[in-house]
Amino acid sequence: METELSKELGVEHAIFGFTPFPAVAAAITRAGGFGVLGAVRYTAPDDLARDLDWMQEHTDGKPYGLDVVMPAKKVEGITEADVEAMIPAGHRRFVRDTLAEHGVPELGEGETSGWRITGWMEDVARSQLDVAFDYPIKLLANALGSPPADVVDRAHDRGVLVAALAGSARHARHHADAGIDVVVAQGYEAGGHTGEIASMVLVPDVVDAVGPLPVLAAGGIGSGEQIAAGLALGAQGVWLGSLWLTTEEADLHSRALTRKLLAAGSGDTVRSRALTGKPARQLRTRWTDAWDDPSGPGALPMPLQGLLVAEAVSRIQKYETGALLGTPVGQIVGRMNSERGVQAVFDDLTRGFERAVDRINRIAGRSAS
């Protein structure tokens, strides 16, 4: 599964694995792919430095990258406290009532939320970059599209490629104009923030829109056959995120959540604003239903919603409140029905890819090489 992009980055397989877990990212890199560590949960620079140190020790000198979340345009002078003050009292009451309805206990005395969305604030993302650029990362990805121009320049000055996610050909062209090196075409099926165009339509649209820039196919991909399809559509690799959530190296801190993922079908997700304020595909739960109900107050825009629900999400996760417990995940969850190590996942992906290539060769009247 070598492409021009994978050769440029020095990886065996053009499989880019996004994950919030350092152990998973490192295992993806060791398996011959390209591990991309999600930085949004790191609110303290020292914590990110600690995990990047660990990555350095466990990637065998092979390349890896970092994914941040930052807007293209900077808003000066806005602090987390300023944003908190914008949250209406009625929305706070709705959160309290929903948690009470399902019997979710309060956090312990002195215990604070373990899940904060402050990684969406630009000053936090910039502090993450101050740390990351001290390490030999090979790719910087931004989940909210093109990062600010000075960040692109800063990465390029260090020989770091910059990637940005796009949900339409129009978004992809904006990225190309902004000097982005790699466009991730993320289809409707993907976990997390997505647009409304399915991968089978989106990938060739983006390839045509930004060529010869390399494009990665994302959304609904969890088998080697689907990887082959993405490459056949013109992509130079695939970007996989959801698939790693049920690997043995993942650290979800909740067996109940792992069981829900393993039991879920491809129809058990929903695009909801419940978590961040932007449409994000996640497991459908009573929590998403409550926020999507027209009789409720409706989700707030980003980043207000994320700050509003941060403590609630921590409580739901800590006490494993089954009806409310969820996570961002794509429709590929229907194929995630066993816990396996990252290497086993890679072995399955490569076998599936070989099967697909052999099948196409037979259809085309060619013998397998």
Tab-separated table of N, CA and C in Angstrom, residues 111-210:
chain	number	residue	atom	x	y	z
A	111	GLU	N	-13.335	17.173	43.087
A	111	GLU	CA	-13.055	16.520	41.814
A	111	GLU	C	-13.513	17.415	40.671
A	112	THR	N	-12.685	17.568	39.686
A	112	THR	CA	-13.023	18.413	38.544
A	112	THR	C	-13.227	17.567	37.300
A	113	SER	N	-13.821	18.169	36.306
A	113	SER	CA	-14.087	17.466	35.068
A	113	SER	C	-12.795	16.971	34.443
A	114	GLY	N	-12.770	15.697	34.059
A	114	GLY	CA	-11.606	15.158	33.381
A	114	GLY	C	-11.659	15.371	31.883
A	115	TRP	N	-12.787	15.833	31.402
A	115	TRP	CA	-12.967	16.060	29.961
A	115	TRP	C	-13.282	17.535	29.766
A	116	ARG	N	-12.355	18.256	29.179
A	116	ARG	CA	-12.565	19.678	28.912
A	116	ARG	C	-12.375	19.939	27.436
A	117	ILE	N	-13.136	20.867	26.913
A	117	ILE	CA	-13.070	21.177	25.499
A	117	ILE	C	-12.179	22.390	25.248
A	118	THR	N	-11.363	22.749	26.266
A	118	THR	CA	-10.517	23.930	26.119
A	118	THR	C	-9.501	23.773	25.003
A	119	GLY	N	-9.265	22.536	24.564
A	119	GLY	CA	-8.383	22.324	23.426
A	119	GLY	C	-8.900	22.960	22.153
A	120	TRP	N	-10.177	23.358	22.157
A	120	TRP	CA	-10.728	24.058	20.999
A	120	TRP	C	-10.341	25.530	21.011
A	121	MET	N	-9.862	26.048	22.137
A	121	MET	CA	-9.480	27.450	22.219
A	121	MET	C	-8.122	27.638	21.541
A	122	GLU	N	-7.993	28.711	20.765
A	122	GLU	CA	-6.792	28.866	19.955
A	122	GLU	C	-5.535	29.002	20.798
A	123	ASP	N	-5.621	29.682	21.940
A	123	ASP	CA	-4.412	29.856	22.729
A	123	ASP	C	-3.898	28.515	23.253
A	124	VAL	N	-4.820	27.585	23.534
A	124	VAL	CA	-4.417	26.251	23.973
A	124	VAL	C	-3.754	25.501	22.825
A	125	ALA	N	-4.357	25.571	21.634
A	125	ALA	CA	-3.778	24.892	20.480
A	125	ALA	C	-2.384	25.429	20.165
A	126	ARG	N	-2.206	26.730	20.302
A	126	ARG	CA	-0.880	27.305	20.029
A	126	ARG	C	0.146	26.843	21.063
A	127	SER	N	-0.276	26.689	22.293
A	127	SER	CA	0.653	26.175	23.303
A	127	SER	C	1.026	24.726	23.003
A	128	GLN	N	0.076	23.964	22.417
A	128	GLN	CA	0.380	22.605	22.009
A	128	GLN	C	1.437	22.591	20.901
A	129	LEU	N	1.314	23.536	19.967
A	129	LEU	CA	2.277	23.607	18.874
A	129	LEU	C	3.656	24.000	19.378
A	130	ASP	N	3.699	24.871	20.378
A	130	ASP	CA	4.991	25.258	20.954
A	130	ASP	C	5.734	24.028	21.463
A	131	VAL	N	4.974	23.085	21.994
A	131	VAL	CA	5.571	21.828	22.455
A	131	VAL	C	5.898	20.926	21.280
A	132	ALA	N	4.935	20.733	20.398
A	132	ALA	CA	5.064	19.734	19.333
A	132	ALA	C	6.225	20.015	18.396
A	133	PHE	N	6.483	21.288	18.127
A	133	PHE	CA	7.548	21.617	17.178
A	133	PHE	C	8.944	21.383	17.749
A	134	ASP	N	9.014	21.012	19.019
A	134	ASP	CA	10.292	20.583	19.583
A	134	ASP	C	10.555	19.101	19.330
A	135	TYR	N	9.574	18.424	18.710
A	135	TYR	CA	9.698	16.994	18.425
A	135	TYR	C	9.716	16.793	16.908
A	136	PRO	N	10.228	15.664	16.442
A	136	PRO	CA	10.369	15.441	15.000
A	136	PRO	C	9.079	14.961	14.332
A	137	ILE	N	7.965	15.658	14.602
A	137	ILE	CA	6.722	15.286	13.926
A	137	ILE	C	6.877	15.540	12.428
A	138	LYS	N	6.214	14.724	11.621
A	138	LYS	CA	6.321	14.836	10.164
A	138	LYS	C	5.058	15.396	9.529
A	139	LEU	N	3.972	15.454	10.299
A	139	LEU	CA	2.704	15.938	9.758
A	139	LEU	C	1.936	16.639	10.859
A	140	LEU	N	1.369	17.795	10.523
A	140	LEU	CA	0.475	18.520	11.427
A	140	LEU	C	-0.883	18.591	10.757
A	141	ALA	N	-1.886	18.013	11.389
A	141	ALA	CA	-3.238	18.025	10.840
A	141	ALA	C	-4.121	18.935	11.678
A	142	ASN	N	-5.069	19.600	11.022
A	142	ASN	CA	-6.019	20.461	11.726
A	142	ASN	C	-7.433	19.992	11.418
A	143	ALA	N	-8.175	19.678	12.468
A	143	ALA	CA	-9.509	19.121	12.302
A	143	ALA	C	-10.541	20.152	11.890
A	144	LEU	N	-10.241	21.436	12.036
A	144	LEU	CA	-11.200	22.484	11.674
A	144	LEU	C	-10.854	23.152	10.351
A	145	GLY	N	-10.134	22.460	9.503
A	145	GLY	CA	-9.787	23.040	8.213
A	145	GLY	C	-8.389	23.617	8.233
A	146	SER	N	-8.181	24.642	7.416
A	146	SER	CA	-6.850	25.248	7.320
A	146	SER	C	-6.518	25.978	8.613
A	147	PRO	N	-5.350	25.731	9.192
A	147	PRO	CA	-4.936	26.508	10.362
A	147	PRO	C	-4.523	27.904	9.931
A	148	PRO	N	-4.320	28.819	10.874
A	148	PRO	CA	-3.873	30.171	10.518
A	148	PRO	C	-2.605	30.146	9.678
A	149	ALA	N	-2.453	31.166	8.828
A	149	ALA	CA	-1.337	31.203	7.876
A	149	ALA	C	0.010	31.131	8.568
A	150	ASP	N	0.136	31.778	9.731
A	150	ASP	CA	1.433	31.759	10.401
A	150	ASP	C	1.778	30.361	10.908
A	151	VAL	N	0.757	29.556	11.237
A	151	VAL	CA	1.007	28.180	11.678
A	151	VAL	C	1.475	27.332	10.501
A	152	VAL	N	0.851	27.522	9.329
A	152	VAL	CA	1.285	26.805	8.133
A	152	VAL	C	2.749	27.138	7.825
A	153	ASP	N	3.073	28.423	7.887
A	153	ASP	CA	4.458	28.838	7.613
A	153	ASP	C	5.422	28.249	8.630
A	154	ARG	N	5.015	28.254	9.879
A	154	ARG	CA	5.870	27.730	10.938
A	154	ARG	C	6.148	26.245	10.732
A	155	ALA	N	5.111	25.504	10.332
A	155	ALA	CA	5.299	24.075	10.065
A	155	ALA	C	6.225	23.860	8.873
A	156	HIS	N	5.981	24.612	7.808
A	156	HIS	CA	6.804	24.447	6.603
A	156	HIS	C	8.262	24.798	6.858
A	157	ASP	N	8.489	25.800	7.717
A	157	ASP	CA	9.872	26.165	8.050
A	157	ASP	C	10.602	25.007	8.716
A	158	ARG	N	9.842	24.118	9.351
A	158	ARG	CA	10.437	22.965	10.038
A	158	ARG	C	10.341	21.687	9.206
A	159	GLY	N	9.926	21.810	7.964
A	159	GLY	CA	9.820	20.636	7.103
A	159	GLY	C	8.658	19.733	7.441
A	160	VAL	N	7.648	20.278	8.111
A	160	VAL	CA	6.469	19.506	8.519
A	160	VAL	C	5.349	19.726	7.512
A	161	LEU	N	4.783	18.646	6.983
A	161	LEU	CA	3.639	18.764	6.102
A	161	LEU	C	2.400	19.150	6.907
A	162	VAL	N	1.487	19.885	6.272
A	162	VAL	CA	0.259	20.319	6.933
A	162	VAL	C	-0.938	19.704	6.220
A	163	ALA	N	-1.810	19.076	6.987
A	163	ALA	CA	-3.023	18.465	6.450
A	163	ALA	C	-4.243	19.157	7.048
A	164	ALA	N	-5.324	19.167	6.301
A	164	ALA	CA	-6.575	19.741	6.789
A	164	ALA	C	-7.742	18.900	6.301
A	165	LEU	N	-8.754	18.764	7.150
A	165	LEU	CA	-9.929	17.981	6.802
A	165	LEU	C	-10.901	18.826	5.996
A	166	ALA	N	-11.563	18.188	5.032
A	166	ALA	CA	-12.532	18.875	4.184
A	166	ALA	C	-13.744	17.985	3.977
A	167	GLY	N	-14.924	18.610	3.999
A	167	GLY	CA	-16.161	17.874	3.765
A	167	GLY	C	-16.797	18.185	2.430
A	168	SER	N	-16.121	19.015	1.605
A	168	SER	CA	-16.637	19.352	0.283
A	168	SER	C	-15.467	19.778	-0.599
A	169	ALA	N	-15.686	19.758	-1.893
A	169	ALA	CA	-14.650	20.214	-2.817
A	169	ALA	C	-14.360	21.688	-2.612
A	170	ARG	N	-15.368	22.462	-2.262
A	170	ARG	CA	-15.155	23.889	-2.006
A	170	ARG	C	-14.215	24.090	-0.832
A	171	HIS	N	-14.435	23.357	0.249
A	171	HIS	CA	-13.528	23.445	1.396
A	171	HIS	C	-12.114	23.045	0.982
A	172	ALA	N	-12.006	22.002	0.190
A	172	ALA	CA	-10.689	21.511	-0.225
A	172	ALA	C	-9.944	22.564	-1.034
A	173	ARG	N	-10.641	23.274	-1.910
A	173	ARG	CA	-9.981	24.325	-2.692
A	173	ARG	C	-9.482	25.452	-1.800
A	174	HIS	N	-10.252	25.777	-0.762
A	174	HIS	CA	-9.789	26.777	0.209
A	174	HIS	C	-8.492	26.323	0.865
A	175	HIS	N	-8.413	25.042	1.190
A	175	HIS	CA	-7.198	24.507	1.808
A	175	HIS	C	-6.009	24.623	0.853
A	176	ALA	N	-6.235	24.276	-0.379
A	176	ALA	CA	-5.150	24.363	-1.372
A	176	ALA	C	-4.665	25.800	-1.505
A	177	ASP	N	-5.595	26.747	-1.531
A	177	ASP	CA	-5.225	28.162	-1.636
A	177	ASP	C	-4.449	28.633	-0.405
A	178	ALA	N	-4.694	27.970	0.740
A	178	ALA	CA	-4.027	28.357	1.989
A	178	ALA	C	-2.652	27.704	2.142
A	179	GLY	N	-2.223	26.936	1.155
A	179	GLY	CA	-0.903	26.326	1.219
A	179	GLY	C	-0.849	24.992	1.920
A	180	ILE	N	-2.014	24.336	2.096
A	180	ILE	CA	-2.051	23.031	2.736
A	180	ILE	C	-1.397	21.990	1.821
A	181	ASP	N	-0.712	21.019	2.421
A	181	ASP	CA	0.015	20.000	1.654
A	181	ASP	C	-0.805	18.748	1.393
A	182	VAL	N	-1.713	18.407	2.300
A	182	VAL	CA	-2.500	17.181	2.204
A	182	VAL	C	-3.944	17.509	2.597
A	183	VAL	N	-4.904	17.066	1.785
A	183	VAL	CA	-6.315	17.275	2.098
A	183	VAL	C	-6.931	15.941	2.501
A	184	VAL	N	-7.577	15.918	3.661
A	184	VAL	CA	-8.283	14.724	4.123
A	184	VAL	C	-9.751	14.889	3.747
A	185	ALA	N	-10.220	14.103	2.805
A	185	ALA	CA	-11.612	14.165	2.359
A	185	ALA	C	-12.447	13.286	3.278
A	186	GLN	N	-13.125	13.922	4.223
A	186	GLN	CA	-13.849	13.172	5.248
A	186	GLN	C	-15.337	13.143	4.947
A	187	GLY	N	-15.818	11.959	4.632
A	187	GLY	CA	-17.201	11.792	4.233
A	187	GLY	C	-18.178	11.758	5.387
A	188	TYR	N	-19.434	11.784	5.017
A	188	TYR	CA	-20.577	11.809	5.930
A	188	TYR	C	-20.565	10.652	6.917
A	189	GLU	N	-19.984	9.523	6.511
A	189	GLU	CA	-20.014	8.322	7.358
A	189	GLU	C	-19.048	8.393	8.531
A	190	ALA	N	-18.138	9.345	8.516
A	190	ALA	CA	-17.041	9.382	9.486
A	190	ALA	C	-17.513	9.725	10.889
A	191	GLY	N	-16.709	9.339	11.877
A	191	GLY	CA	-16.961	9.745	13.245
A	191	GLY	C	-16.482	11.167	13.472
A	192	GLY	N	-17.029	11.828	14.465
A	192	GLY	CA	-16.641	13.207	14.749
A	192	GLY	C	-17.286	14.173	13.776
A	193	HIS	N	-16.678	15.345	13.620
A	193	HIS	CA	-17.261	16.392	12.789
A	193	HIS	C	-17.231	16.005	11.315
A	194	THR	N	-18.367	16.025	10.690
A	194	THR	CA	-18.471	15.647	9.290
A	194	THR	C	-19.413	16.579	8.552
A	195	GLY	N	-19.267	16.580	7.234
A	195	GLY	CA	-20.214	17.279	6.386
A	195	GLY	C	-21.346	16.355	5.978
A	196	GLU	N	-21.954	16.636	4.836
A	196	GLU	CA	-23.142	15.896	4.419
A	196	GLU	C	-22.946	15.134	3.113
A	197	ILE	N	-21.702	14.997	2.653
A	197	ILE	CA	-21.430	14.305	1.400
A	197	ILE	C	-20.734	12.982	1.705
A	198	ALA	N	-21.258	11.908	1.136
A	198	ALA	CA	-20.704	10.576	1.403
A	198	ALA	C	-19.351	10.399	0.725
A	199	SER	N	-18.551	9.512	1.277
A	199	SER	CA	-17.167	9.338	0.835
A	199	SER	C	-17.052	8.959	-0.633
A	200	MET	N	-17.956	8.091	-1.130
A	200	MET	CA	-17.865	7.642	-2.513
A	200	MET	C	-18.007	8.796	-3.503
A	201	VAL	N	-18.741	9.819	-3.109
A	201	VAL	CA	-18.897	11.015	-3.942
A	201	VAL	C	-17.807	12.036	-3.625
A	202	LEU	N	-17.505	12.184	-2.350
A	202	LEU	CA	-16.601	13.247	-1.908
A	202	LEU	C	-15.167	13.041	-2.387
A	203	VAL	N	-14.645	11.835	-2.246
A	203	VAL	CA	-13.217	11.616	-2.531
A	203	VAL	C	-12.859	11.995	-3.966
A	204	PRO	N	-13.543	11.473	-4.996
A	204	PRO	CA	-13.160	11.891	-6.350
A	204	PRO	C	-13.400	13.374	-6.613
A	205	ASP	N	-14.425	13.958	-5.982
A	205	ASP	CA	-14.643	15.401	-6.126
A	205	ASP	C	-13.440	16.191	-5.617
A	206	VAL	N	-12.937	15.801	-4.453
A	206	VAL	CA	-11.806	16.509	-3.858
A	206	VAL	C	-10.535	16.257	-4.662
A	207	VAL	N	-10.338	15.028	-5.100
A	207	VAL	CA	-9.162	14.719	-5.919
A	207	VAL	C	-9.146	15.601	-7.164
A	208	ASP	N	-10.291	15.725	-7.821
A	208	ASP	CA	-10.368	16.565	-9.017
A	208	ASP	C	-10.161	18.037	-8.683
A	209	ALA	N	-10.617	18.449	-7.491
A	209	ALA	CA	-10.579	19.872	-7.131
A	209	ALA	C	-9.187	20.366	-6.784
A	210	VAL	N	-8.359	19.508	-6.183
A	210	VAL	CA	-7.081	19.995	-5.657
A	210	VAL	C	-5.864	19.337	-6.291
